[in-house]
């Protein structure tokens, strides 16, 4: 069974659009998301365009602020502070990565916790680990939604997450733990990785290496979530961290790349923007 993040996100966005359509009458306006793009990195431009398109579909107001690569850190932080103080703005997202002269952690810390639709602010991260109300990071949130929509039982299952980044690996592991899976986190220093991955009933891969997980690393019936977004060195096409053609026949459930986790990430960004808007009311 291939879980289509494209289809699930289309369905969820249609539901959100119906919800947002009632906001002008109920609350006087629709939610407003501001996305800041620094420079013109093609991948970042494409992500920002995707976010604007999704906002349009859902009926969320989207403002994309494009700033030159040369903008100083102080100027960028001032823009964020102004947006924090602006009552008509509900969500703020600064597209990463940023040029080297700008500290990403300073930028993330400057965004108001209440408008941090990416869920990257240290206070949101702390709240997640303390099981308090928080804004969940979009990719991990989307993964749990996909598993649930596919009817995957998480409770009591052995889950292995490869990758321990703050953006994907660690929060995915925490959300799986909160769903009562027994979670192992693997990384670049993990020994005997294939032995570990073969024991997984749920395998989440977030490494950033094309087709890193090969057929022999996965047992029959495993649920496989592929977060990676890479270029296949042979074909130049988008591919995941998992060798899809080798693993798909063995997996009970698998996500494709493209069309899997990616669309769900943007869908959860829309949901987070609506949540930030509603929390103020
Ligand atoms: P990252 O910060 O570079 O982290 C990569 C992780 O993989 C690290 O924890 C690293 O271990 C681990 N790793 C690297 N080589 C390994 C190996 N040989 N064996 C085991 N573990 C290894 O990357 P990220 O931000 O988490 O992103 C991971 C992938 O997901 C990328 O392809 C990215 O483009 C993609 N992504 C997709 C979405 C989406 O919406 N679909 C969202 C975010 C990211 P160490 O900690 O030991 O270095």
Coordinates of N, CA and C in Angstrom, one line a residue, residues 194 197-201 203 205 213-224 242-243 246-248 250-254:
X194 N 21.8 -2.1 9.5 CA 20.8 -3.0 8.8 C 20.2 -4.0 9.8
X197 N 17.5 -1.9 11.5 CA 16.3 -1.6 10.7 C 15.5 -2.8 10.4
X198 N 16.1 -4.0 10.3 CA 15.3 -5.2 10.0 C 14.4 -5.6 11.2
X199 N 14.7 -5.0 12.4 CA 13.8 -5.3 13.5 C 12.6 -4.3 13.6
X200 N 12.7 -3.2 12.7 CA 11.7 -2.2 12.8 C 10.3 -2.7 12.3
X201 N 9.3 -2.3 13.0 CA 7.9 -2.5 12.4 C 7.5 -1.2 11.7
X203 N 9.5 2.1 10.1 CA 10.8 2.7 9.9 C 10.7 4.1 9.2
X205 N 12.8 7.3 7.8 CA 14.2 7.5 7.3 C 14.3 9.0 6.9
X213 N 18.6 3.4 2.0 CA 18.1 2.2 2.6 C 17.8 1.2 1.5
X214 N 18.5 0.1 1.5 CA 18.3 -0.9 0.5 C 17.4 -2.0 0.9
X215 N 17.0 -2.8 -0.1 CA 16.0 -3.9 0.2 C 16.4 -4.8 1.3
X216 N 17.6 -5.2 1.5 CA 18.0 -6.1 2.5 C 18.0 -5.5 3.9
X217 N 17.7 -4.2 4.0 CA 17.7 -3.6 5.3 C 16.3 -3.6 5.9
X218 N 15.3 -4.1 5.2 CA 13.9 -4.0 5.6 C 13.2 -5.3 5.6
X219 N 12.5 -5.7 6.7 CA 11.8 -7.0 6.8 C 10.4 -6.9 6.1
X220 N 9.9 -8.0 5.8 CA 8.5 -8.1 5.2 C 7.5 -7.5 6.1
X221 N 6.6 -6.7 5.6 CA 5.5 -6.1 6.4 C 5.8 -4.8 7.1
X222 N 7.0 -4.3 6.9 CA 7.4 -3.0 7.6 C 6.7 -1.8 7.0
X223 N 6.3 -0.9 7.9 CA 5.8 0.4 7.5 C 6.9 1.3 7.2
X224 N 7.1 1.9 6.0 CA 8.3 2.7 5.7 C 7.9 4.1 5.3
X242 N 15.1 6.1 0.5 CA 14.8 4.7 0.4 C 14.8 4.2 -1.0
X243 N 15.3 3.0 -1.3 CA 15.3 2.4 -2.6 C 13.9 1.9 -2.8
X246 N 13.0 -1.5 -4.6 CA 13.4 -2.7 -3.9 C 12.5 -2.9 -2.7
X247 N 12.1 -1.9 -2.1 CA 11.4 -2.0 -0.8 C 9.9 -2.1 -0.9
X248 N 9.3 -1.4 -1.9 CA 7.9 -1.4 -2.0 C 7.2 -2.8 -2.0
X250 N 8.1 -5.3 -0.4 CA 8.2 -5.9 1.0 C 7.4 -5.2 2.0
X251 N 7.3 -3.9 1.8 CA 6.6 -3.0 2.9 C 5.1 -3.2 2.9
X252 N 4.5 -3.2 4.1 CA 3.1 -3.2 4.1 C 2.5 -1.9 3.7
X253 N 3.2 -0.8 4.1 CA 2.9 0.6 3.8 C 4.1 1.3 3.5
X254 N 4.1 2.2 2.4 CA 5.3 3.0 2.1 C 4.9 4.3 1.5

